[in-house]
Amino acid sequence: MSRGGAMSMTNTQKTAFADRLQRIQSGQQFEHTDVVGHSTQVKFNKILKSRPKQKPRTFAEKLMVIIAFCSGMLAVLVGRVAYFNLAQLEGMPKAFYDLEQRGMILFAFILAGILMVAFHLATKSRFPALLIGCVVMHYGEAAVASNAPELWAQIFSADYAAALAEEGKDYRLTPAG
């Protein structure tokens, strides 16, 4: 590299710079599309200011998020009950009995879809609440069964309720547990 190679300006750069200074001083400033200048910024500020602000959530919207969460939990519970009761029936195809956990998930998925349509739960804030409710009930069933073994024995068989209560014994809310 020469002694002042990168630091010195060529004649074309000097003339371009001088031309630009002359345009700026005469009020005929030209802005490149890559460079945002003052007039471009003013134009975009006007556009963005006219955009409606996001409204805060109303009480009804907050309530619908809670309903979506509970609907997810209900979908998994009803899916489990439906598959459990149908698996007790004789004469179903052998493939139905082989579904096991997937059968409950299938029933829960169908019921969650129906609840999504019925309660309009497909919005940006309600759908994740529905999914979280499904996951909480799916993985938290042992804790619920451990804290309410009598209720679980009425819904399912006593053996299944006892097995779940034993699995969730670490999640009991009573001090005697």
mmCIF file of C-alpha atoms in Angstrom:
data_model
loop_
_atom_site.group_PDB
_atom_site.id
_atom_site.type_symbol
_atom_site.label_atom_id
_atom_site.label_comp_id
_atom_site.label_asym_id
_atom_site.label_seq_id
_atom_site.Cartn_x
_atom_site.Cartn_y
_atom_site.Cartn_z
ATOM 1 C CA MET A 1 0.000 0.000 0.000
ATOM 2 C CA SER A 2 1.351 3.426 -0.795
ATOM 3 C CA ARG A 3 2.182 5.936 1.842
ATOM 4 C CA GLY A 4 -1.142 7.804 1.901
ATOM 5 C CA GLY A 5 -3.114 5.281 -0.176
ATOM 6 C CA ALA A 6 -6.200 4.673 1.952
ATOM 7 C CA MET A 7 -6.332 8.088 3.585
ATOM 8 C CA SER A 8 -6.089 10.330 0.556
ATOM 9 C CA MET A 9 -9.101 11.157 -1.574
ATOM 10 C CA THR A 10 -8.997 10.862 -5.339
ATOM 11 C CA ASN A 11 -10.024 13.691 -7.611
ATOM 12 C CA THR A 12 -13.379 12.068 -8.412
ATOM 13 C CA GLN A 13 -14.157 11.732 -4.699
ATOM 14 C CA LYS A 14 -13.252 15.360 -4.125
ATOM 15 C CA THR A 15 -15.466 16.567 -6.951
ATOM 16 C CA ALA A 16 -18.366 14.365 -5.821
ATOM 17 C CA PHE A 17 -18.016 15.701 -2.279
ATOM 18 C CA ALA A 18 -17.870 19.289 -3.513
ATOM 19 C CA ASP A 19 -20.948 18.745 -5.709
ATOM 20 C CA ARG A 20 -22.860 17.309 -2.757
ATOM 21 C CA LEU A 21 -21.891 20.236 -0.525
ATOM 22 C CA GLN A 22 -23.056 22.631 -3.204
ATOM 23 C CA ARG A 23 -26.444 20.824 -3.505
ATOM 24 C CA ILE A 24 -26.893 20.853 0.270
ATOM 25 C CA GLN A 25 -26.144 24.569 0.491
ATOM 26 C CA SER A 26 -28.562 25.355 -2.343
ATOM 27 C CA GLY A 27 -31.356 23.364 -0.621
ATOM 28 C CA GLN A 28 -31.501 20.618 -3.232
ATOM 29 C CA GLN A 29 -30.370 17.776 -1.029
ATOM 30 C CA PHE A 30 -30.685 14.360 -2.619
ATOM 31 C CA GLU A 31 -31.042 11.430 -0.267
ATOM 32 C CA HIS A 32 -29.915 7.999 -1.268
ATOM 33 C CA THR A 33 -32.377 5.184 -0.786
ATOM 34 C CA ASP A 34 -29.895 3.432 1.531
ATOM 35 C CA VAL A 35 -29.467 6.438 3.791
ATOM 36 C CA VAL A 36 -32.414 7.663 5.845
ATOM 37 C CA GLY A 37 -32.448 11.435 5.982
ATOM 38 C CA HIS A 38 -34.521 13.947 7.892
ATOM 39 C CA SER A 39 -37.401 14.181 5.403
ATOM 40 C CA THR A 40 -37.665 10.388 5.171
ATOM 41 C CA GLN A 41 -37.733 10.139 8.952
ATOM 42 C CA VAL A 42 -40.469 12.790 9.184
ATOM 43 C CA LYS A 43 -42.550 10.934 6.585
ATOM 44 C CA PHE A 44 -42.262 7.611 8.422
ATOM 45 C CA ASN A 45 -43.018 9.230 11.777
ATOM 46 C CA LYS A 46 -46.310 10.484 10.336
ATOM 47 C CA ILE A 47 -47.142 7.021 9.005
ATOM 48 C CA LEU A 48 -46.278 5.247 12.249
ATOM 49 C CA LYS A 49 -48.054 7.794 14.431
ATOM 50 C CA SER A 50 -51.304 7.201 12.570
ATOM 51 C CA ARG A 51 -51.116 3.471 13.259
ATOM 52 C CA PRO A 52 -53.493 2.417 16.028
ATOM 53 C CA LYS A 53 -51.808 1.479 19.279
ATOM 54 C CA GLN A 54 -52.389 -1.977 20.707
ATOM 55 C CA LYS A 55 -55.258 -1.794 23.153
ATOM 56 C CA PRO A 56 -54.783 -3.234 26.631
ATOM 57 C CA ARG A 57 -56.552 -6.510 27.318
ATOM 58 C CA THR A 58 -60.055 -6.177 28.616
ATOM 59 C CA PHE A 59 -61.450 -8.187 31.499
ATOM 60 C CA ALA A 60 -63.360 -10.374 29.028
ATOM 61 C CA GLU A 61 -60.153 -11.168 27.105
ATOM 62 C CA LYS A 62 -58.345 -12.091 30.323
ATOM 63 C CA LEU A 63 -61.287 -14.274 31.306
ATOM 64 C CA MET A 64 -61.194 -16.013 27.915
ATOM 65 C CA VAL A 65 -57.515 -16.862 28.441
ATOM 66 C CA ILE A 66 -58.448 -18.565 31.716
ATOM 67 C CA ILE A 67 -61.319 -20.361 29.965
ATOM 68 C CA ALA A 68 -58.884 -21.511 27.264
ATOM 69 C CA PHE A 69 -56.515 -22.897 29.914
ATOM 70 C CA CYS A 70 -59.363 -24.748 31.652
ATOM 71 C CA SER A 71 -60.648 -25.998 28.293
ATOM 72 C CA GLY A 72 -57.250 -27.530 27.578
ATOM 73 C CA MET A 73 -57.275 -29.313 30.907
ATOM 74 C CA LEU A 74 -60.860 -30.465 30.325
ATOM 75 C CA ALA A 75 -60.033 -31.747 26.836
ATOM 76 C CA VAL A 76 -57.270 -33.988 28.172
ATOM 77 C CA LEU A 77 -59.395 -35.212 31.078
ATOM 78 C CA VAL A 78 -62.413 -36.016 28.890
ATOM 79 C CA GLY A 79 -60.127 -37.587 26.282
ATOM 80 C CA ARG A 80 -58.628 -39.845 28.927
ATOM 81 C CA VAL A 81 -62.071 -40.759 30.319
ATOM 82 C CA ALA A 82 -63.466 -41.444 26.837
ATOM 83 C CA TYR A 83 -60.591 -43.684 25.823
ATOM 84 C CA PHE A 84 -60.555 -45.411 29.227
ATOM 85 C CA ASN A 85 -64.273 -46.227 29.017
ATOM 86 C CA LEU A 86 -64.157 -47.279 25.365
ATOM 87 C CA ALA A 87 -61.155 -49.512 26.040
ATOM 88 C CA GLN A 88 -63.250 -51.380 28.627
ATOM 89 C CA LEU A 89 -65.773 -52.394 25.957
ATOM 90 C CA GLU A 90 -65.498 -55.751 24.274
ATOM 91 C CA GLY A 91 -65.566 -56.185 20.508
ATOM 92 C CA MET A 92 -63.522 -53.132 19.478
ATOM 93 C CA PRO A 93 -60.827 -53.673 16.821
ATOM 94 C CA LYS A 94 -57.486 -54.867 18.174
ATOM 95 C CA ALA A 95 -55.778 -51.742 16.836
ATOM 96 C CA PHE A 96 -57.972 -49.596 19.111
ATOM 97 C CA TYR A 97 -56.678 -51.357 22.213
ATOM 98 C CA ASP A 98 -53.090 -50.951 21.023
ATOM 99 C CA LEU A 99 -53.407 -47.151 20.927
ATOM 100 C CA GLU A 100 -53.077 -46.719 24.714
ATOM 101 C CA GLN A 101 -51.677 -43.197 25.345
ATOM 102 C CA ARG A 102 -52.111 -42.183 21.716
ATOM 103 C CA GLY A 103 -55.827 -42.936 21.945
ATOM 104 C CA MET A 104 -56.233 -40.473 24.799
ATOM 105 C CA ILE A 105 -54.239 -37.868 22.879
ATOM 106 C CA LEU A 106 -56.413 -38.424 19.808
ATOM 107 C CA PHE A 107 -59.613 -37.919 21.798
ATOM 108 C CA ALA A 108 -58.129 -34.867 23.548
ATOM 109 C CA PHE A 109 -57.013 -33.371 20.232
ATOM 110 C CA ILE A 110 -60.481 -33.734 18.732
ATOM 111 C CA LEU A 111 -62.164 -32.270 21.807
ATOM 112 C CA ALA A 112 -59.669 -29.376 21.980
ATOM 113 C CA GLY A 113 -60.449 -28.590 18.334
ATOM 114 C CA ILE A 114 -64.162 -28.571 19.048
ATOM 115 C CA LEU A 115 -63.650 -26.298 22.082
ATOM 116 C CA MET A 116 -61.415 -24.029 20.021
ATOM 117 C CA VAL A 117 -64.193 -23.517 17.493
ATOM 118 C CA ALA A 118 -66.966 -23.274 20.087
ATOM 119 C CA PHE A 119 -65.254 -20.703 22.323
ATOM 120 C CA HIS A 120 -63.148 -18.900 19.658
ATOM 121 C CA LEU A 121 -59.862 -19.984 21.243
ATOM 122 C CA ALA A 122 -57.724 -19.674 18.113
ATOM 123 C CA THR A 123 -56.433 -16.161 18.870
ATOM 124 C CA LYS A 124 -52.842 -15.212 19.612
ATOM 125 C CA SER A 125 -53.285 -15.247 23.390
ATOM 126 C CA ARG A 126 -55.899 -17.982 23.819
ATOM 127 C CA PHE A 127 -54.366 -20.781 21.752
ATOM 128 C CA PRO A 128 -51.146 -20.997 23.820
ATOM 129 C CA ALA A 129 -53.278 -21.043 26.987
ATOM 130 C CA LEU A 130 -55.237 -23.967 25.551
ATOM 131 C CA LEU A 131 -52.034 -25.857 24.755
ATOM 132 C CA ILE A 132 -50.561 -25.132 28.180
ATOM 133 C CA GLY A 133 -53.755 -26.412 29.811
ATOM 134 C CA CYS A 134 -53.470 -29.639 27.820
ATOM 135 C CA VAL A 135 -49.842 -30.147 28.792
ATOM 136 C CA VAL A 136 -50.471 -29.326 32.463
ATOM 137 C CA MET A 137 -53.290 -31.860 32.711
ATOM 138 C CA HIS A 138 -51.396 -34.494 30.748
ATOM 139 C CA TYR A 139 -48.330 -34.348 32.974
ATOM 140 C CA GLY A 140 -50.112 -33.269 36.165
ATOM 141 C CA GLU A 141 -52.734 -35.985 36.248
ATOM 142 C CA ALA A 142 -50.751 -37.965 38.805
ATOM 143 C CA ALA A 143 -50.659 -34.956 41.139
ATOM 144 C CA VAL A 144 -54.405 -34.420 40.793
ATOM 145 C CA ALA A 145 -55.105 -38.111 41.353
ATOM 146 C CA SER A 146 -52.840 -38.114 44.390
ATOM 147 C CA ASN A 147 -54.676 -35.172 45.957
ATOM 148 C CA ALA A 148 -58.192 -36.433 45.096
ATOM 149 C CA PRO A 149 -57.987 -40.243 45.028
ATOM 150 C CA GLU A 150 -61.698 -40.731 45.820
ATOM 151 C CA LEU A 151 -62.757 -38.581 42.872
ATOM 152 C CA TRP A 152 -60.304 -40.358 40.551
ATOM 153 C CA ALA A 153 -61.583 -43.751 41.729
ATOM 154 C CA GLN A 154 -65.127 -42.674 40.775
ATOM 155 C CA ILE A 155 -64.050 -41.491 37.317
ATOM 156 C CA PHE A 156 -61.651 -44.334 36.520
ATOM 157 C CA SER A 157 -61.147 -47.766 38.021
ATOM 158 C CA ALA A 158 -59.863 -48.073 41.578
ATOM 159 C CA ASP A 159 -56.672 -49.802 40.380
ATOM 160 C CA TYR A 160 -55.850 -47.004 37.939
ATOM 161 C CA ALA A 161 -56.581 -44.325 40.570
ATOM 162 C CA ALA A 162 -54.387 -46.101 43.129
ATOM 163 C CA ALA A 163 -51.529 -46.451 40.637
ATOM 164 C CA LEU A 164 -51.715 -42.755 39.768
ATOM 165 C CA ALA A 165 -51.978 -41.746 43.434
ATOM 166 C CA GLU A 166 -48.841 -43.748 44.159
ATOM 167 C CA GLU A 167 -47.063 -42.157 41.200
ATOM 168 C CA GLY A 168 -47.981 -38.662 42.397
ATOM 169 C CA LYS A 169 -47.354 -39.168 46.124
ATOM 170 C CA ASP A 170 -44.598 -36.528 46.069
ATOM 171 C CA TYR A 171 -47.099 -33.905 44.886
ATOM 172 C CA ARG A 172 -49.654 -34.175 47.711
ATOM 173 C CA LEU A 173 -50.823 -30.893 49.131
ATOM 174 C CA THR A 174 -51.830 -32.260 52.530
ATOM 175 C CA PRO A 175 -49.258 -32.221 55.338
ATOM 176 C CA ALA A 176 -50.105 -35.823 56.260
ATOM 177 C CA GLY A 177 -49.140 -37.026 52.752
#
